[in-house]
PDB file of C-alpha atoms in Angstrom:
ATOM      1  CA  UNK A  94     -30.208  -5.344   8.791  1.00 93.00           C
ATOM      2  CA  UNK A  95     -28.156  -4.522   5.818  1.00 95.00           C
ATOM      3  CA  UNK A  96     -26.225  -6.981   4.217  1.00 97.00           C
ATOM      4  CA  UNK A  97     -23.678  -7.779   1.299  1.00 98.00           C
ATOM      5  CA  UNK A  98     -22.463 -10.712   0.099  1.00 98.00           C
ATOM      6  CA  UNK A  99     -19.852 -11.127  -2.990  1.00 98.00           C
ATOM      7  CA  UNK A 100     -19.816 -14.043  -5.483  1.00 98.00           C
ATOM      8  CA  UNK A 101     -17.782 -14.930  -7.782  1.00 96.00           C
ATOM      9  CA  UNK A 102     -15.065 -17.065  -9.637  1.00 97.00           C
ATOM     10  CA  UNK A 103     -12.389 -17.424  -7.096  1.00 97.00           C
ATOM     11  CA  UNK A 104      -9.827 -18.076  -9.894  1.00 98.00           C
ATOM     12  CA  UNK A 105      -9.248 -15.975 -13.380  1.00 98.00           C
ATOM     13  CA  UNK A 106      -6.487 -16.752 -15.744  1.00 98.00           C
ATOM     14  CA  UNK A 107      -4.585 -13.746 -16.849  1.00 98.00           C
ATOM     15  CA  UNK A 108      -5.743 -11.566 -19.921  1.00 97.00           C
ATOM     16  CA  UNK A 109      -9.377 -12.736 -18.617  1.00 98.00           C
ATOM     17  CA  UNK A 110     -12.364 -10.621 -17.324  1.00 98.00           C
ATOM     18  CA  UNK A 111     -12.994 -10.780 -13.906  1.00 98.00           C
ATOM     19  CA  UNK A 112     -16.562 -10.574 -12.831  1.00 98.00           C
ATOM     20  CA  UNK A 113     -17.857 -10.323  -9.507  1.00 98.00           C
ATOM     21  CA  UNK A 114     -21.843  -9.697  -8.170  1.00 98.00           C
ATOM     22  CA  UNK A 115     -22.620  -8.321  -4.745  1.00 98.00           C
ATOM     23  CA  UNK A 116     -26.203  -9.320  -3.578  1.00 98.00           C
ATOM     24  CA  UNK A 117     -27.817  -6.819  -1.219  1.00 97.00           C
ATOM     25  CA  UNK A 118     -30.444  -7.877   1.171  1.00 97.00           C
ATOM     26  CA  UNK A 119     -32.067  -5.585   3.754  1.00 95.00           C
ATOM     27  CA  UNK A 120     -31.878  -2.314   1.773  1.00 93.00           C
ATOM     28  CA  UNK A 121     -33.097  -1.554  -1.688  1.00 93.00           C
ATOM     29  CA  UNK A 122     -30.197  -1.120  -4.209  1.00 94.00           C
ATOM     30  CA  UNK A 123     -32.195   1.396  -6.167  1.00 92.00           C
ATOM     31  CA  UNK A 124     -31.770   4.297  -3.230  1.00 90.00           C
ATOM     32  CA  UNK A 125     -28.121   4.292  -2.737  1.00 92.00           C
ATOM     33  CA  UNK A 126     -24.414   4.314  -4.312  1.00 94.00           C
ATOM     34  CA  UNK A 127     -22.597   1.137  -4.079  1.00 96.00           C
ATOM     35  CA  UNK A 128     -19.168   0.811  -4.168  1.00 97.00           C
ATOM     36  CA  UNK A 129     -16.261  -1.884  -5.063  1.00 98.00           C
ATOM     37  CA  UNK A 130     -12.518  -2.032  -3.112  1.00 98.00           C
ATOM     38  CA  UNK A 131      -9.931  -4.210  -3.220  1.00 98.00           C
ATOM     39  CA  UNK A 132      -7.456  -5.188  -1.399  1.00 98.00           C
ATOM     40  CA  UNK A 133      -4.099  -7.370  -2.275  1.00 97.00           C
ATOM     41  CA  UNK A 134      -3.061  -9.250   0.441  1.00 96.00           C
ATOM     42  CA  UNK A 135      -1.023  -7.639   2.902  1.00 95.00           C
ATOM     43  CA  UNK A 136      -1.836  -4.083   1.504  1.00 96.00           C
ATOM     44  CA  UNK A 137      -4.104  -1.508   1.822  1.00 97.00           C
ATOM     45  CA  UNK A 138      -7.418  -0.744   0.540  1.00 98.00           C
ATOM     46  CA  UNK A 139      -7.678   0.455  -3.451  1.00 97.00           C
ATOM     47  CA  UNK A 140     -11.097   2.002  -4.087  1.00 97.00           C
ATOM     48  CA  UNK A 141     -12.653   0.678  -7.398  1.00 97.00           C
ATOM     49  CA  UNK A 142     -15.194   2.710  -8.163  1.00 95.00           C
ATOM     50  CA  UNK A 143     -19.029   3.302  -7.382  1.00 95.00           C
ATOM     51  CA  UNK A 144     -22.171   3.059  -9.131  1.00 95.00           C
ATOM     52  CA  UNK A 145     -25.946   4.378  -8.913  1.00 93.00           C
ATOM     53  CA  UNK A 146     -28.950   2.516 -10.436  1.00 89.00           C
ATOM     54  CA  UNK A 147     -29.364   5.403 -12.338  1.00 90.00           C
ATOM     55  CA  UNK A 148     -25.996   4.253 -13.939  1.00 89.00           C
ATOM     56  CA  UNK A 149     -24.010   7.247 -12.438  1.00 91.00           C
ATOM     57  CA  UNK A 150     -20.735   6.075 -11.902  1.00 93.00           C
ATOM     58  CA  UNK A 151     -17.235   6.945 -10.437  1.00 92.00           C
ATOM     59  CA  UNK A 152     -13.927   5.430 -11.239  1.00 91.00           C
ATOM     60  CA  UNK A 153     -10.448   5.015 -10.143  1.00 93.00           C
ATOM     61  CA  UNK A 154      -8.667   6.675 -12.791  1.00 91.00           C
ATOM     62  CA  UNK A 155      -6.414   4.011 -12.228  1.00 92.00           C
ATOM     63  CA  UNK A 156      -8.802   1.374 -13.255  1.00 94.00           C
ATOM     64  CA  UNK A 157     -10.974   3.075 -15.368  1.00 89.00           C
ATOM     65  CA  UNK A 158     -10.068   1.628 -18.804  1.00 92.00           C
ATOM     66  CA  UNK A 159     -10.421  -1.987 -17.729  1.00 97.00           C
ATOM     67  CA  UNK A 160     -14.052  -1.394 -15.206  1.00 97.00           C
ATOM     68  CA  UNK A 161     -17.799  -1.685 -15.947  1.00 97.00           C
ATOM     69  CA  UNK A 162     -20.148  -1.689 -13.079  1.00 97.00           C
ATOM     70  CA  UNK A 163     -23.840  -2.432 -13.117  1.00 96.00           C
ATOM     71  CA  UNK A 164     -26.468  -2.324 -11.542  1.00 96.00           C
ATOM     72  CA  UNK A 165     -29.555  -5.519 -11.899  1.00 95.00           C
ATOM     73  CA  UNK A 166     -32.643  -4.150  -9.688  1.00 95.00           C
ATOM     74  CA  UNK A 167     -34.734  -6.966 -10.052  1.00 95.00           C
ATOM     75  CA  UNK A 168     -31.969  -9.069  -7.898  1.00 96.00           C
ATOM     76  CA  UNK A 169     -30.865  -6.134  -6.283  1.00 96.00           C
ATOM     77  CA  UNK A 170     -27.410  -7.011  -7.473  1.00 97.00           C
ATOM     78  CA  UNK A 171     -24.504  -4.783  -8.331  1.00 97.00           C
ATOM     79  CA  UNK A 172     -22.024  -6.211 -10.204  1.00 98.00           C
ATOM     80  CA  UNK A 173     -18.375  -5.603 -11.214  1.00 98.00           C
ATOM     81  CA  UNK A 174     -16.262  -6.575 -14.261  1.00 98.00           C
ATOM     82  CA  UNK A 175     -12.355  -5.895 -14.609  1.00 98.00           C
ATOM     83  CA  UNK A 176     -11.187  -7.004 -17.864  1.00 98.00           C
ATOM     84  CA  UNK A 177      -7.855  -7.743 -18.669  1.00 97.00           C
ATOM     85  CA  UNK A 178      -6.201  -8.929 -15.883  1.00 98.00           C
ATOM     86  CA  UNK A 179      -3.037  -9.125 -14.495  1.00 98.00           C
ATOM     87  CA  UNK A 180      -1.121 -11.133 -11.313  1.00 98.00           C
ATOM     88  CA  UNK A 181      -1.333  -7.853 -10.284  1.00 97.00           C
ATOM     89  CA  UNK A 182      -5.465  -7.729  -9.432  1.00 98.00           C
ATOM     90  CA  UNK A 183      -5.263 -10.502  -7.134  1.00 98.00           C
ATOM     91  CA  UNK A 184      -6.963  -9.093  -4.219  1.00 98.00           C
ATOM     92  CA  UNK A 185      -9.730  -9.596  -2.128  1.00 98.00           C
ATOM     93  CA  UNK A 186     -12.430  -7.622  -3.674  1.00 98.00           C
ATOM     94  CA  UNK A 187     -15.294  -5.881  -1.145  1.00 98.00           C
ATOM     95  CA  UNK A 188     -18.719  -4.344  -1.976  1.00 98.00           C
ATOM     96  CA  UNK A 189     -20.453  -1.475   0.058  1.00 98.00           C
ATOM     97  CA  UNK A 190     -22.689   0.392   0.462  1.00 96.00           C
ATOM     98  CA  UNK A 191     -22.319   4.067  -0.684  1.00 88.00           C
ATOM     99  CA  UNK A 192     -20.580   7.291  -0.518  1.00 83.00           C
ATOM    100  CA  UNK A 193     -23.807   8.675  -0.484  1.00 82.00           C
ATOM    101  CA  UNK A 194     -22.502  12.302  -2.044  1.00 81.00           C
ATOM    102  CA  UNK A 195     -19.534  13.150  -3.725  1.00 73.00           C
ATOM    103  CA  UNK A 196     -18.019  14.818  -0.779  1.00 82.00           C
ATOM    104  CA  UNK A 197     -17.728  11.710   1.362  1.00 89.00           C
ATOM    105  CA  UNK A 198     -15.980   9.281   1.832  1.00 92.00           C
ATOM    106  CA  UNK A 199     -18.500   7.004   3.778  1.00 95.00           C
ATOM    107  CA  UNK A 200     -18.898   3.068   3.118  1.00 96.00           C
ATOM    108  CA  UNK A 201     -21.628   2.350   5.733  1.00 95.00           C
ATOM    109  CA  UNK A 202     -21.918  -1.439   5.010  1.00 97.00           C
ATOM    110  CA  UNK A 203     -19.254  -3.711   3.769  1.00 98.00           C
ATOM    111  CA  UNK A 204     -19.352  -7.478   2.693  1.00 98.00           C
ATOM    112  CA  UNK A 205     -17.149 -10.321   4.468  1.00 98.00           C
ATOM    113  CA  UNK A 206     -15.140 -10.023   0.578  1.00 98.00           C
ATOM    114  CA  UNK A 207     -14.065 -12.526  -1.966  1.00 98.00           C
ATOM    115  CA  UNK A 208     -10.428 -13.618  -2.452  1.00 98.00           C
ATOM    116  CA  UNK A 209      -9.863 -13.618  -6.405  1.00 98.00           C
ATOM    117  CA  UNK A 210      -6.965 -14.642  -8.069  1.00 98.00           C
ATOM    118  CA  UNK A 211      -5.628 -14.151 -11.363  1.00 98.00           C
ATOM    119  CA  UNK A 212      -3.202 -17.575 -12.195  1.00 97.00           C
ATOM    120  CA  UNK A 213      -2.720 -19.230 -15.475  1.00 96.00           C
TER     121      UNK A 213
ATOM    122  CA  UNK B 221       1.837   5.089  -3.208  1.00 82.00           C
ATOM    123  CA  UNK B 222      -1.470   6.361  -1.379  1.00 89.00           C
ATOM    124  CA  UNK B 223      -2.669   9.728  -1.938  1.00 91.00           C
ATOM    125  CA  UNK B 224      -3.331  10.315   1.788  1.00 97.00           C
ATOM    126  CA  UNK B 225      -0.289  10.010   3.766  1.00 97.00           C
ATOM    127  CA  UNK B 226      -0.727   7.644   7.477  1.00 98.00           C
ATOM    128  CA  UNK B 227       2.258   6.705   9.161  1.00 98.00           C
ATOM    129  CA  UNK B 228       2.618   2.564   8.921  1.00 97.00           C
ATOM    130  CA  UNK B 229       2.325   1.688  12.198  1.00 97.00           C
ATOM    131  CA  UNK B 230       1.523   3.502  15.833  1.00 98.00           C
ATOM    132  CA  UNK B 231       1.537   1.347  19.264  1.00 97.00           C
ATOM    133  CA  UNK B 232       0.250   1.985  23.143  1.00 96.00           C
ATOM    134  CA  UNK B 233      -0.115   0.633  26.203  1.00 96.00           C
ATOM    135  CA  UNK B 234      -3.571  -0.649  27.600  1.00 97.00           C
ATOM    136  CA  UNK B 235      -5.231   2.726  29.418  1.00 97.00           C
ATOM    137  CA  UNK B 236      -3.620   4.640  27.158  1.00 96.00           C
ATOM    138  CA  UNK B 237      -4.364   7.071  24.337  1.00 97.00           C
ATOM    139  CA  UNK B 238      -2.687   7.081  20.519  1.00 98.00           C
ATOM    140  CA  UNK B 239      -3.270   9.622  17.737  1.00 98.00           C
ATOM    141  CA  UNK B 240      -2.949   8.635  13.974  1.00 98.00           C
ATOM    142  CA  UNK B 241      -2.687  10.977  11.631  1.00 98.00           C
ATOM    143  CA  UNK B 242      -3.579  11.240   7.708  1.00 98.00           C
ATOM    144  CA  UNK B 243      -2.078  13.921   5.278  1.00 98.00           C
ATOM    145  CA  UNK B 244      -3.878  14.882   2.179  1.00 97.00           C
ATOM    146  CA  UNK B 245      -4.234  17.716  -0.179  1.00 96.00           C
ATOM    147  CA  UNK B 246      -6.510  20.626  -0.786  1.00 95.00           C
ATOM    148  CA  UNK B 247      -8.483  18.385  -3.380  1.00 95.00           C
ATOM    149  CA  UNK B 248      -9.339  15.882  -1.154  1.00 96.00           C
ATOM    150  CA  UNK B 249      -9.502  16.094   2.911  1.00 97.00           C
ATOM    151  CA  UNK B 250      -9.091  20.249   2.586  1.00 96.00           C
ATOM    152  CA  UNK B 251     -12.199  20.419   0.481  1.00 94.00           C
ATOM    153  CA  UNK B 252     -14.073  17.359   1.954  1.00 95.00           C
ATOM    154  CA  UNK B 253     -14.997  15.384   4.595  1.00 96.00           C
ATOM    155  CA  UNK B 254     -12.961  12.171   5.823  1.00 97.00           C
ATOM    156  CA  UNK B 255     -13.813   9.132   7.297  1.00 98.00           C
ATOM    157  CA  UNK B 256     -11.805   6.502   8.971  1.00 98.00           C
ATOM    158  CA  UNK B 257     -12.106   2.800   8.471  1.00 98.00           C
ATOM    159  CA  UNK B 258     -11.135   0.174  11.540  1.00 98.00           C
ATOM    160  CA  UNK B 259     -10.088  -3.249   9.918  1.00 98.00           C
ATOM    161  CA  UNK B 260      -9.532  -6.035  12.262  1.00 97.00           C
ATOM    162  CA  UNK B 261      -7.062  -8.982  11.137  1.00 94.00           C
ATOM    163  CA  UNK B 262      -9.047 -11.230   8.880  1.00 94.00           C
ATOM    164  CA  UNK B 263     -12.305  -8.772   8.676  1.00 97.00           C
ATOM    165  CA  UNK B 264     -13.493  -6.663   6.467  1.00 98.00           C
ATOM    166  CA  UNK B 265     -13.426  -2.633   7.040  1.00 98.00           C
ATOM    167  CA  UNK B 266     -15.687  -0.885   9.354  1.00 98.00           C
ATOM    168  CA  UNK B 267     -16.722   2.522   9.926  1.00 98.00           C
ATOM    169  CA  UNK B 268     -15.743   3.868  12.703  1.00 98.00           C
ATOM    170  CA  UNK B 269     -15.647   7.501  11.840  1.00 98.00           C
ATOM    171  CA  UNK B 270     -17.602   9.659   9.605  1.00 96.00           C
ATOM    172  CA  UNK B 271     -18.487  13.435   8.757  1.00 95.00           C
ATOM    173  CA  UNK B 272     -14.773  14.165   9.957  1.00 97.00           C
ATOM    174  CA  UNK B 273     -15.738  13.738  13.647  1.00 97.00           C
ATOM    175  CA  UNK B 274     -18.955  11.472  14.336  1.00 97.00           C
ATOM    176  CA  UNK B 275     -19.605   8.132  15.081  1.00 97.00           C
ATOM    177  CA  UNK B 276     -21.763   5.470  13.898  1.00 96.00           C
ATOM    178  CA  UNK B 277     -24.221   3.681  16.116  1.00 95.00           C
ATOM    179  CA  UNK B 278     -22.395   1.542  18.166  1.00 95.00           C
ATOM    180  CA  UNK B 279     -18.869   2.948  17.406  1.00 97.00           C
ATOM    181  CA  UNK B 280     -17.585   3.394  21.439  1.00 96.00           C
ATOM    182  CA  UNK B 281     -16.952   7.344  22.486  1.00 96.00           C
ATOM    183  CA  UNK B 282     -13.063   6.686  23.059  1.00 97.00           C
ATOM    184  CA  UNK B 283     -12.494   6.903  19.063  1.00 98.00           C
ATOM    185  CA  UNK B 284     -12.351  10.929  18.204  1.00 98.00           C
ATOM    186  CA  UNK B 285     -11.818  12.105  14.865  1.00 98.00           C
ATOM    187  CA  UNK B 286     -11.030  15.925  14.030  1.00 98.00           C
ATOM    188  CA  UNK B 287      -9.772  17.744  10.688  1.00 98.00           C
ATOM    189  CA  UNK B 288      -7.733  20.699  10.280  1.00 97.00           C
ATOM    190  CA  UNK B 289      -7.087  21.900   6.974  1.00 97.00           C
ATOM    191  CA  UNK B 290      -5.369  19.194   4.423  1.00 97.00           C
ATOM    192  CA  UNK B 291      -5.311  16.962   7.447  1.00 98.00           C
ATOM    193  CA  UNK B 292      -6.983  14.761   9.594  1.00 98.00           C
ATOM    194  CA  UNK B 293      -6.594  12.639  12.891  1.00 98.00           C
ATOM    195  CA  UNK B 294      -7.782   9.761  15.045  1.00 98.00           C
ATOM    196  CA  UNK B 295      -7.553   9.566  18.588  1.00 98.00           C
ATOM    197  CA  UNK B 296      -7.891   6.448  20.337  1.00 98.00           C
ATOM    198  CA  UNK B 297      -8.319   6.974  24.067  1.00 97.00           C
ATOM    199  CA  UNK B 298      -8.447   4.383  26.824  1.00 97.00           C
ATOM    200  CA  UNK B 299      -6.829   1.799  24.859  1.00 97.00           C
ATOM    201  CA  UNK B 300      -7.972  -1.882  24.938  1.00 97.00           C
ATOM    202  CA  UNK B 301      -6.072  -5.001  23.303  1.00 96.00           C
ATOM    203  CA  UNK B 302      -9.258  -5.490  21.212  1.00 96.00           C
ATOM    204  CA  UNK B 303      -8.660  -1.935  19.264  1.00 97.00           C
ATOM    205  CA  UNK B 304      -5.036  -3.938  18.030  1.00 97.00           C
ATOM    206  CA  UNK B 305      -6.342  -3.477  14.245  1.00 98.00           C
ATOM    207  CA  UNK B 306      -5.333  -1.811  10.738  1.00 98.00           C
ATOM    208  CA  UNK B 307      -6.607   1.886  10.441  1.00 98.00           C
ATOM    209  CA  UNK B 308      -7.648   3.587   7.008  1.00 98.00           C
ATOM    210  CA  UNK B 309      -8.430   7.309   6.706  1.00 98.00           C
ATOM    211  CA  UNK B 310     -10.256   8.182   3.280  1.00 98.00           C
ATOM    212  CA  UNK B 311     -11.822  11.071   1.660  1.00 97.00           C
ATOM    213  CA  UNK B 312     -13.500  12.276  -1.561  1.00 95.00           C
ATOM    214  CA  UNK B 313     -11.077  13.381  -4.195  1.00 94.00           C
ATOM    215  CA  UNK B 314     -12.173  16.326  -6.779  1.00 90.00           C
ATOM    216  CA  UNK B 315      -9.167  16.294  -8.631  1.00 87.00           C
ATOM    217  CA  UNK B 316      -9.706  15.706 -12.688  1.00 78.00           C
ATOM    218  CA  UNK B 317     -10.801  12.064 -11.632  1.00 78.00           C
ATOM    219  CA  UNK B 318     -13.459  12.460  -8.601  1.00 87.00           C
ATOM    220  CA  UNK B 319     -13.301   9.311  -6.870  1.00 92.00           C
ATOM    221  CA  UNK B 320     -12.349   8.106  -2.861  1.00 95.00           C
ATOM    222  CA  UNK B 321      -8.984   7.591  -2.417  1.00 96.00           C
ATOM    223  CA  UNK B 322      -7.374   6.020   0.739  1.00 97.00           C
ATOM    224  CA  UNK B 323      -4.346   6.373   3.178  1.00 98.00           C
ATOM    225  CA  UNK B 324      -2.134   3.413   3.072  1.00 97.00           C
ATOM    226  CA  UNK B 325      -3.226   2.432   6.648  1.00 98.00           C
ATOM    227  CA  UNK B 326      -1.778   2.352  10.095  1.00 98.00           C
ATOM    228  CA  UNK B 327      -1.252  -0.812  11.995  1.00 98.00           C
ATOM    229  CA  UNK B 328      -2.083  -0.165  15.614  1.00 98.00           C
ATOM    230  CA  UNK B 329      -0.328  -2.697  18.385  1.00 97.00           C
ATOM    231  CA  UNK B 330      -1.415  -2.366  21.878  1.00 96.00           C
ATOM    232  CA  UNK B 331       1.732  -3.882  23.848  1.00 92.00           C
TER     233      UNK B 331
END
């Protein structure tokens, strides 16, 4: 079955990049659209953005200045940098899998997520 | 501030049935389809609804979803303490910035 795992520094001092990799197994990360979220703790879900292997992406306008996502095929990793960071970006940080079409909203596979946060 | 609107929290009785609903704008849930997310306390998000109104594999019959114009609703029949969980709606956005946006959640209790 489908699977997702984050990895990552758990810690990032503020000002820092944050970089996170998501390591699919059980489906090819060349045939779909894979998505970041976060969530802070006792909030809701924020939706990062999304990439293709093709290097399409989509952003949170919110985020946008301060994301790059990419995509390594030959680990069939996606990975996500924020740069910059802030108290404010401590979250825990999910991958998944998809939307498929930019009509959906449908994240068919998520991983268990990573708890990051940003302290000096 | 989420861009779809849930009410924060919703609660029922084992047996029975609960509706949450999830406000958006033409840009988003008028104009696309919306899918609804079922987190359990310490888990990660699951899809529970899709395509508006269908279900993944697995995903029991008692959760319902339906879509009427700029917004959207899950019904919950036959409640069951396991279903005590946080509840997302979410939906394509084609504003100037196309990207997924989320309701804040609703935090179902069964009492």
């Amino acid at each position: 079955q489908v699977q997702l795992q984050e990895s990552g520094p758990r810690l990032v001092k503020p000002s820092e990049t944050l970089s996170l990799t998501c390591t699919v197994s059980g489906a090819s990360i060349s045939t779909y659209y894979w998505s970041w979220i976060r969530q802070p703790a006792g909030k809701g879900l924020e939706w990062i953005g999304r990439i293709y292997s093709s290097g399409d992406t989509n952003h949170n306008p919110s985020l946008k200045s301060r994301v790059t996502m990419s995509v390594d095929t030959s680990k069939n990793q996606s990975s996500l940098k924020l740069r910059s960071v802030t108290a404010a970006d401590t979250a825990v940080y999910y991958c998944a899998r998809g939307p498929m079409t930019a009509v959906t909203a449908d994240l068919d596979y998520w991983g268990q997520g990573t708890l990051v946060t940003v302290s000096s | 501030q989420s861009v779809l609107t849930q009410p924060p929290s919703a609660s029922g009785t084992p047996g029975q049935g609960v509706t949450i609903s999830c406000s958006g704008a033409g840009s988003n849930i008028g104009s696309n389809t919306v899918s609804w997310y079922q987190q359990l306390p310490g888990t990660a998000p699951k899809l529970l609804i899709y395509n508006n109104n269908k279900r993944p594999s697995g995903v029991p019959d008692r959760f319902s979803g339906s879509k009427s114009g700029t917004s959207a609703s899950l019904a919950i029949s036959g409640l069951q303490s396991e279903d005590e969980a946080d509840y997302y709606c979410a939906a394509w956005d084609d504003s100037l910035n196309r990207n997924v946006v989320f309701g804040g959640g609703t935090k179902l209790t069964v009492l």
